[in-house]
Structure formats: C-alpha cells, structure tokens
Short mmCIF file of C-alpha atoms and ligand atoms in Angstrom, two decimals:
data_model
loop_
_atom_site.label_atom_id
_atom_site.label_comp_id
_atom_site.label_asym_id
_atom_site.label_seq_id
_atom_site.Cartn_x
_atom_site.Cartn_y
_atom_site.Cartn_z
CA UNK A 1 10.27 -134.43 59.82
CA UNK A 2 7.33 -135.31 61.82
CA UNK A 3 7.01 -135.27 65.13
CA UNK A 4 4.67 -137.70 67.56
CA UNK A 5 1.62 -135.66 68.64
CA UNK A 6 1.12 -138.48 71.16
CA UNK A 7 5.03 -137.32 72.66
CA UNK A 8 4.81 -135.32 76.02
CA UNK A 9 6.25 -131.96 76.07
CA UNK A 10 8.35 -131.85 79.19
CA UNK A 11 8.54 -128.01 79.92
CA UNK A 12 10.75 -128.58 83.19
CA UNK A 13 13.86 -128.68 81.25
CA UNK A 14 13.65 -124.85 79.76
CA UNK A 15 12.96 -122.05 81.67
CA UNK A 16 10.88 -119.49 79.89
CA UNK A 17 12.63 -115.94 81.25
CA UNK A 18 11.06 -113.95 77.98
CA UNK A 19 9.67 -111.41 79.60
CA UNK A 20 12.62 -110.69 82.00
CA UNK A 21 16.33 -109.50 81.56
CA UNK A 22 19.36 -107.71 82.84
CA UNK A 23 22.34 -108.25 85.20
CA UNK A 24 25.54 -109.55 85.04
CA UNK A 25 28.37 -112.49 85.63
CA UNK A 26 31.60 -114.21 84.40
CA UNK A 27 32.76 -117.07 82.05
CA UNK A 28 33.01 -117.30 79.08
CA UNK A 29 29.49 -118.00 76.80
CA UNK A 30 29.95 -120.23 73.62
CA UNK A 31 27.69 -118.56 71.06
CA UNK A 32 26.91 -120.98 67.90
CA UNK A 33 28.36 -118.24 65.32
CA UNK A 34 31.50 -116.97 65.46
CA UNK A 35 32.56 -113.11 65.17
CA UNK A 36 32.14 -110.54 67.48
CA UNK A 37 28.58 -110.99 69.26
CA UNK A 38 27.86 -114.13 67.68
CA UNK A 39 26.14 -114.65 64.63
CA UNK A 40 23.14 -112.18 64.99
CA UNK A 41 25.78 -110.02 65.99
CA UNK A 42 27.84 -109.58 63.04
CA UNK A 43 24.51 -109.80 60.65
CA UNK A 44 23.81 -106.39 62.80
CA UNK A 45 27.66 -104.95 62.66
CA UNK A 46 27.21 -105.30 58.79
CA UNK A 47 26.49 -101.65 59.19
CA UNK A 48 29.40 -101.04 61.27
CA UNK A 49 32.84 -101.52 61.28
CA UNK A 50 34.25 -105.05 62.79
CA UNK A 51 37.00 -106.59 64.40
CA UNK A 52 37.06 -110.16 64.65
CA UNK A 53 36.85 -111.97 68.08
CA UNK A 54 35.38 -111.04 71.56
CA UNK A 55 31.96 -112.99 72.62
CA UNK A 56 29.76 -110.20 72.57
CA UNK A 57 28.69 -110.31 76.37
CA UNK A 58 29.37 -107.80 78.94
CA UNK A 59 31.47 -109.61 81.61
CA UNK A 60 32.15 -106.51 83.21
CA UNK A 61 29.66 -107.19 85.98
CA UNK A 62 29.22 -110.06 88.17
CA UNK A 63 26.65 -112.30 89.87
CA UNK A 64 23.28 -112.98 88.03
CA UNK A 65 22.72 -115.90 86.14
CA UNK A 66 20.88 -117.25 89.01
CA UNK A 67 17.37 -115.77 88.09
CA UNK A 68 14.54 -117.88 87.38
CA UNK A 69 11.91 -117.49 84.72
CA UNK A 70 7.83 -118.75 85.01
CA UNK A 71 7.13 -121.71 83.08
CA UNK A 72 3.09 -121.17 83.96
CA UNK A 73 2.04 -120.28 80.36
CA UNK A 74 4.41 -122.35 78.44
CA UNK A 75 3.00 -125.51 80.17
CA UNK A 76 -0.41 -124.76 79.75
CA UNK A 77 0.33 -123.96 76.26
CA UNK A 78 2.17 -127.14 75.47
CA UNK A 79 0.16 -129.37 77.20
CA UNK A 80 -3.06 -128.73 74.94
CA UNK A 81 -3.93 -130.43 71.73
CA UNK A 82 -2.07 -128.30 69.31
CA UNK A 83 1.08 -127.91 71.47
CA UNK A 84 3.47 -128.84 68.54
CA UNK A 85 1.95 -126.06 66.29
CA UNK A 86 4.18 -123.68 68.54
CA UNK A 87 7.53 -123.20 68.14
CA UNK A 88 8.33 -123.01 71.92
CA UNK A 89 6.54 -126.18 72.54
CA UNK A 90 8.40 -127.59 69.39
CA UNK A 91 12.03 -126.80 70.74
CA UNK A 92 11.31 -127.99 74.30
CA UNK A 93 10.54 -131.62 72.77
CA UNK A 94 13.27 -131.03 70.31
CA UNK A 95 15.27 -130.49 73.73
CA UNK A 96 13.73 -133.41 75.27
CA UNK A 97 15.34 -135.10 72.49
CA UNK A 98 18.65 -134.25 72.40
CA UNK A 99 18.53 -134.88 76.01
CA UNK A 100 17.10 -138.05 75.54
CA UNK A 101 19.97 -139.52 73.55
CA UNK A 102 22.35 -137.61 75.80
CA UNK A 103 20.82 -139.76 78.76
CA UNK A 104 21.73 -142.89 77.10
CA UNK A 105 24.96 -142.43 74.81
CA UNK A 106 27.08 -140.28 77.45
CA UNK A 107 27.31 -143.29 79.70
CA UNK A 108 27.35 -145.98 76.63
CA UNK A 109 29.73 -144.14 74.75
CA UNK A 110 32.38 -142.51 77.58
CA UNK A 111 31.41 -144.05 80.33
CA UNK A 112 30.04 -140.59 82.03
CA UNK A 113 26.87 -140.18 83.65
CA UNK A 114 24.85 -137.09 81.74
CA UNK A 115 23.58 -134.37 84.03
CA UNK A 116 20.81 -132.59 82.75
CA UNK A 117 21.05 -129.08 81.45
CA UNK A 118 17.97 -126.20 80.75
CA UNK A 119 17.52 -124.25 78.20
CA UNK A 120 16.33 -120.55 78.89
CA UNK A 121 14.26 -119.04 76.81
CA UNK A 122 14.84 -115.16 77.08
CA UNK A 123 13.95 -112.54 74.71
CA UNK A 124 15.85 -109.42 73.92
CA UNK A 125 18.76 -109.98 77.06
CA UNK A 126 19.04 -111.87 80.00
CA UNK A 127 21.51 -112.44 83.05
CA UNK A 128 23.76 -115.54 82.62
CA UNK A 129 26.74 -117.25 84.80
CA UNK A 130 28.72 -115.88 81.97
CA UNK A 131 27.54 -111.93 81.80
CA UNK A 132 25.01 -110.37 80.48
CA UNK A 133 23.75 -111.28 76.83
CA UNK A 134 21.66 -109.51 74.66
CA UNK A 135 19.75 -111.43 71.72
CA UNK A 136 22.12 -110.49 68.91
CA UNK A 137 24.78 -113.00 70.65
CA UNK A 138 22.75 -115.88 69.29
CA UNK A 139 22.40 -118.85 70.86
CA UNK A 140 24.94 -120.27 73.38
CA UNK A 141 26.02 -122.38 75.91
CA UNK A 142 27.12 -120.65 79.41
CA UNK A 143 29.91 -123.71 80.69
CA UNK A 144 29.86 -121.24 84.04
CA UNK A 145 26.07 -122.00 84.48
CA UNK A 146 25.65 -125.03 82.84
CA UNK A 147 22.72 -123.63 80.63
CA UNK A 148 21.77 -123.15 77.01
CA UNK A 149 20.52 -119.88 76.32
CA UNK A 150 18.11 -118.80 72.68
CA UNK A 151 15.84 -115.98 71.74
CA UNK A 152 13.33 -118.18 69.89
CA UNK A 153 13.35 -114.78 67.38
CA UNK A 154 16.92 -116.33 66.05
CA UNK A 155 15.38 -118.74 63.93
CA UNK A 156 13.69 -115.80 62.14
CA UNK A 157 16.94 -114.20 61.04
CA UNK A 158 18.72 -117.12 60.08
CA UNK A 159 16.07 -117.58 57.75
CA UNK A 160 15.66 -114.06 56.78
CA UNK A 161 19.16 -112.68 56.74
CA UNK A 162 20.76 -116.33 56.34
CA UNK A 163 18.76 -117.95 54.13
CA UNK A 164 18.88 -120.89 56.51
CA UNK A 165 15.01 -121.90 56.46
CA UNK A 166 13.88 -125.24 57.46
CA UNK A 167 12.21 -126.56 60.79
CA UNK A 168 15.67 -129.08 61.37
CA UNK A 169 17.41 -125.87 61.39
CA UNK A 170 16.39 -125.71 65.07
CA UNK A 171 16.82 -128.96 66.45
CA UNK A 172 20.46 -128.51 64.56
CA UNK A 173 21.08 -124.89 66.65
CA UNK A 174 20.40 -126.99 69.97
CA UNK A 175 21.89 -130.05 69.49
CA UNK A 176 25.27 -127.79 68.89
CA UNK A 177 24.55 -126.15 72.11
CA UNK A 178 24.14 -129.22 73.57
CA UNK A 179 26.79 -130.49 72.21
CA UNK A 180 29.13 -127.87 74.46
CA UNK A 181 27.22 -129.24 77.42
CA UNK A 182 28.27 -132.49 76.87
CA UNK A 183 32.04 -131.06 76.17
CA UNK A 184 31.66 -129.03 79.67
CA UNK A 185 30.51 -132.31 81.73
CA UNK A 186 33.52 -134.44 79.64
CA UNK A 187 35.58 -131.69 80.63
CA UNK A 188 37.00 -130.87 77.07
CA UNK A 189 35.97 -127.69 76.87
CA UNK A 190 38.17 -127.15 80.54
CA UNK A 191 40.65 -128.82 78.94
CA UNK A 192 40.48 -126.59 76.20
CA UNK A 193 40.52 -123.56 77.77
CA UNK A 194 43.64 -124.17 79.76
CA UNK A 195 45.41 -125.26 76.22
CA UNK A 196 44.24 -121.55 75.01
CA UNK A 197 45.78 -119.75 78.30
CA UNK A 198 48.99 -121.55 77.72
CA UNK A 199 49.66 -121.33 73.72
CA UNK A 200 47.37 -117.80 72.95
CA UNK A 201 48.53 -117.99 69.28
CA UNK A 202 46.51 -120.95 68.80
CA UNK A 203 43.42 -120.28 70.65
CA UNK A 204 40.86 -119.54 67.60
CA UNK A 205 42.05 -123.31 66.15
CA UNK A 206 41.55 -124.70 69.32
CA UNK A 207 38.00 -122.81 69.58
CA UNK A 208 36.92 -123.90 66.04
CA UNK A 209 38.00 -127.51 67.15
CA UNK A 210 35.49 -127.65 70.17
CA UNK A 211 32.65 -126.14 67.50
CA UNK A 212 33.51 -128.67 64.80
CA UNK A 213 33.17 -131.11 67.75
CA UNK A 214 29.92 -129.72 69.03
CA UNK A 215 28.58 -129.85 65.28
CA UNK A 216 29.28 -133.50 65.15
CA UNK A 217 27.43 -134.02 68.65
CA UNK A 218 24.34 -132.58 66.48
CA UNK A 219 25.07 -134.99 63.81
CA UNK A 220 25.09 -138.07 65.83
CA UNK A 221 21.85 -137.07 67.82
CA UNK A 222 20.43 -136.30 64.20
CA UNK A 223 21.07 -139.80 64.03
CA UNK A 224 19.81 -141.31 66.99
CA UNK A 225 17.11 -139.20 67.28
CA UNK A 226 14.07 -141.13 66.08
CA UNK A 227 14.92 -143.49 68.66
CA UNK A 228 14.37 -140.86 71.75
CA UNK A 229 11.10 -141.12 73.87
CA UNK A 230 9.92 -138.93 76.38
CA UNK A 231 9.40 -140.05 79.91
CA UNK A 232 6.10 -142.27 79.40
CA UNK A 233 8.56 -144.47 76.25
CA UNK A 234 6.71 -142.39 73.31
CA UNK A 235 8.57 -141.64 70.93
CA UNK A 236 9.34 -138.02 70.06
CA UNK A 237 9.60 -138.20 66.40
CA UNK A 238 7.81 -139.96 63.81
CA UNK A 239 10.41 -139.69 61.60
CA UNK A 240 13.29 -137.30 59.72
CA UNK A 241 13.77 -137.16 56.70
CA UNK A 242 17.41 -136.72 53.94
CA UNK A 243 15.64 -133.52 53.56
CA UNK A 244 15.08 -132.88 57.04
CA UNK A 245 19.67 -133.38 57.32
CA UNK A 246 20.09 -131.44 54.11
CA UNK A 247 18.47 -128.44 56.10
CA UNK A 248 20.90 -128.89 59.10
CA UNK A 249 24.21 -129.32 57.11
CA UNK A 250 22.69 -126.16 54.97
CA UNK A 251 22.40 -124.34 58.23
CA UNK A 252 25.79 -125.29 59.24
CA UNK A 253 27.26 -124.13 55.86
CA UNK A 254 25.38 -121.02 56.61
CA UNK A 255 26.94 -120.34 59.50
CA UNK A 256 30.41 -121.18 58.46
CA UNK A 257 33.44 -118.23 59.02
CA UNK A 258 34.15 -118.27 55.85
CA UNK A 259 30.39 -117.37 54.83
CA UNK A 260 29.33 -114.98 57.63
CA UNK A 261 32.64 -113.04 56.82
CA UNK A 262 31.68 -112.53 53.32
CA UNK A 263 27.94 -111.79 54.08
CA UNK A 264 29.61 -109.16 56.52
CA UNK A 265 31.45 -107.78 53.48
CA UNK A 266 34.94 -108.28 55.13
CA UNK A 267 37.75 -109.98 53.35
CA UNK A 268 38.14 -114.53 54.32
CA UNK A 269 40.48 -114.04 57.30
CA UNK A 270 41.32 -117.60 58.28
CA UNK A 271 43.63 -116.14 61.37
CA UNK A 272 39.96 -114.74 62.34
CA UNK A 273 38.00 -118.55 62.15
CA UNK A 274 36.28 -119.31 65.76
CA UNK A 275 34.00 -121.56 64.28
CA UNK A 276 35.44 -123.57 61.31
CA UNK A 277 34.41 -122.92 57.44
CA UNK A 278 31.28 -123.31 56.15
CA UNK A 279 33.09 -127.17 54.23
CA UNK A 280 34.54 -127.70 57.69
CA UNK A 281 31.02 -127.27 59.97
CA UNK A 282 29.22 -129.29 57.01
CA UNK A 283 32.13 -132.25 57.00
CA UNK A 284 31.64 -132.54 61.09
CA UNK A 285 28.16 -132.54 61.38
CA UNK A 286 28.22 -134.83 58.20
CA UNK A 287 30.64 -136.95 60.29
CA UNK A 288 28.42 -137.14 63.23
CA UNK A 289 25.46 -138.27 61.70
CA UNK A 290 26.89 -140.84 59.43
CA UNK A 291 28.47 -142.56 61.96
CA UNK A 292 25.77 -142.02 64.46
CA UNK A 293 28.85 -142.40 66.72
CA UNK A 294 29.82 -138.83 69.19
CA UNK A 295 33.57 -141.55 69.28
CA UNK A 296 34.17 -140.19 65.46
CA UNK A 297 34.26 -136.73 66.64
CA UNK A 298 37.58 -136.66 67.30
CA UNK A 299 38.13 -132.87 66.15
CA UNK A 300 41.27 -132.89 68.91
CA UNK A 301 42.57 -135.81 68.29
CA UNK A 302 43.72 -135.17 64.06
CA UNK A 303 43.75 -132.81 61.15
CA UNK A 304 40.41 -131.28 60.43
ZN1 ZN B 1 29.20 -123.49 69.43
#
C-alpha cells in the first residue's frame, strides 16, 4: 500500500481526546471483537475467568459523550512534510477514505444521503453517548453518538498478542467501524435491535449478522478505495496491493469467535458467537471486496 504524500490530511473529521477521559452515558457501543469487553478485553481476561457476552462499558451512568477533544497538535503535525510517517495522521486519511467512498456509494448504492461521522481518538478511557469505555473495549462504533471511537495503542496488541501485523490492518479496523455507521444511518442496526428485544434467543446471530455485514462494508471500500480523493480531487492512495487484502482478511480471521475463544483458552462455544468465525468474518469481507458492491452484503437477507 502506498499512500499519496501529495493527499491532504483532513484532521476535522477525528477528534483527538487522548489526553482526556471519564464520564458516562447509554446505548449500546459496537466494539469490533466480540466477548466480554471487546477484543482487547478478553486478550486481558485470559488471566481471569470469562463469561461470554456484555460490551464491556459501564452504562451505569449517564450523560457524557458530548466532550470535545483539541485537534491543535494533530493538525500541525499532519500538515507538515512527513505527516504520513505518523500513525495518527495515517488513520485520519485512512478515515478520509472510507468516508470518501461513503460520500459517493451511500447515495449511488441505497439511495441515502451519508452524514458524516468522527472518529475520536482517546487513550486509556473516554466518555461516549454509549457509557464510559476504557481502551481494552477496542474499537467501536457508539450508534447513540454517532461516533467511532480507537485507542491508536490497539493496533499494537493486535499485532503483539494477535499476530495481526500489517499497516491494512488499520484501514480494515475502521472501515468495520464505519461500516456500523453506515448500518446506523440505513437504520439496520435499529432494525436490528428491535428484532433482538423481540426474539432474545436469537440475538448473538442477529449481532454476528450486522458484524459480518460491517466486515463486508470494509471489503467493498477496500475496493473502491484507490479511487477516493480528498477535498482538493487528490487521490489518497497510490495504490493497494493482494498483499495489502491478505493482511485485512488475516486480521479478520484473527479476530474471528472461534479464534479469540481459543486464544482465551475457553472451549468453541458457537451459542457464545457475537461476531461470526474467523471462515465467516474472512468469507464477508472477502465478499465485499470482490464485488466491490456494499448490495452483496446481504448478511440479513440469507444463510451465512
Ligand atoms: Zn463491529
């Protein structure tokens, strides 16, 4: 993968709150692993005993999620010469991106017009329309504030502790999160919710249906992607590479049930899934970018 050093980094769509943290709210946060507290979560409750479910945030509190961060040193940072040697810089253009295509293929494709959506940088916790999260939720999409949410420090441990390495394994881990935003502003994931309320018993399918969906949303942008510009028409990437995909569907595979179960030491407990299998998360994404087409993720609509 290379990226255009010519491409604008357009800091306005994160908002850098490292440095801050706290508070409270309610909703319900999507994290991109599934398990109690998220991916990072259950790497940590290796040591301790698990139970399978729960979203890892403390909901217990309301308001927050209404705080705002200070974007004065990432935009100086990403605005000079070697802005893409900097992995915050990097994921705000990799967010331009995936924005980017949103902009285009939400109306194109279902007729919707895309509202933009930040992503917060926070490190360690923060205070979200969906509760309080701490870091070892991993990434995740809050549908009550309509913002992503990553401690940049994530990609460290999926590399460490996951052996996912790989830049793409970034732009994958937003695209997914993006990938609820677009379900919140199609109003699937509403949709979805209301299914879970009235039929319980099938709520974790109907979850790991929305994230097999969201992984195909990351395919198709993985797609489209070299043909997203920033706001002066350059283009952001120069171009991706079959190695560049083989890192994302790795990542997904990574981050599969199935395989975060068994790196947890607990027995495969499909009644547990939240997320889809490691074959399953590969297949979608896999689906998404060889049709290019968001259309063929159908993950609702037919067997799995
Ligand atoms: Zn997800």
């Amino acid at each position: 993968m290379e990226l255009n050093e010519n491409a604008r980094v357009d800091t306005s769509q994160v908002d850098d709150r490292r440095g801050s943290g706290g508070g409270g709210g309610m909703g319900i946060p999507i994290p991109i692993g599934g398990g109690r507290g998220g991916i990072v979560g259950i790497i940590i409750a290796v040591l301790v005993a698990l139970v399978g479910g729960g979203f890892g945030l403390n909901a217990a509190t309301n308001g927050g999620g209404s705080e705002q961060g200070d974007n004065t040193s990432l935009e100086q940072k990403c605005s000079a010469d070697d802005a893409l040697k900097q992995l915050d810089c990097r994921n705000t253009l990799y967010v331009n991106s995936i924005q980017a295509y949103w902009r285009t293929a939400l109306p194109e494709v279902f007729g919707d017009q895309y509202k933009p959506s930040k992503t917060v940088f926070f490190s360690q916790n923060v205070s979200t329309g969906c509760g309080s999260a701490d870091s070892g939720v991993g990434p995740f999409y809050c549908p009550a504030d309509d913002l992503v949410y990553i401690d940049l420090t994530f990609y460290r441990l999926l590399a460490d502790q996951l052996g996912a390495e790989g830049e793409f394994a970034q732009p994958y881990v937003l695209a997914h999160e993006y990938g609820h935003h677009v379900q919140d502003l199609l109003g699937t994931e509403a949709q979805m919710r209301r299914q879970q309320q009235r039929d319980p018993q099938s709520a974790n399918t109907l979850s790991v249906k929305l994230e097999l969906q969201a992984d195909c949303y990351a395919g198709a942008w993985a797609k489209n992607a070299t043909g997203t510009s920033d706001e002066q028409g350059q283009k952001i990437f120069k171009s991706i590479t079959d190695q560049d995909i083989q890192q994302a569907i790795d990542t997904a595979e990574k981050i599969g049930d199935d395989a975060i179960q068994q790196r947890s030491g607990r027995p495969v407990n499909p009644d547990e899934f939240t997320h889809g299998t490691s074959e399953q998360r590969k297949q979608w994404f896999t689906k998404g970018f060889s049709t290019g087409d968001p259309k063929a993720c159908d993950t609702f609509g037919g067997s799995l």
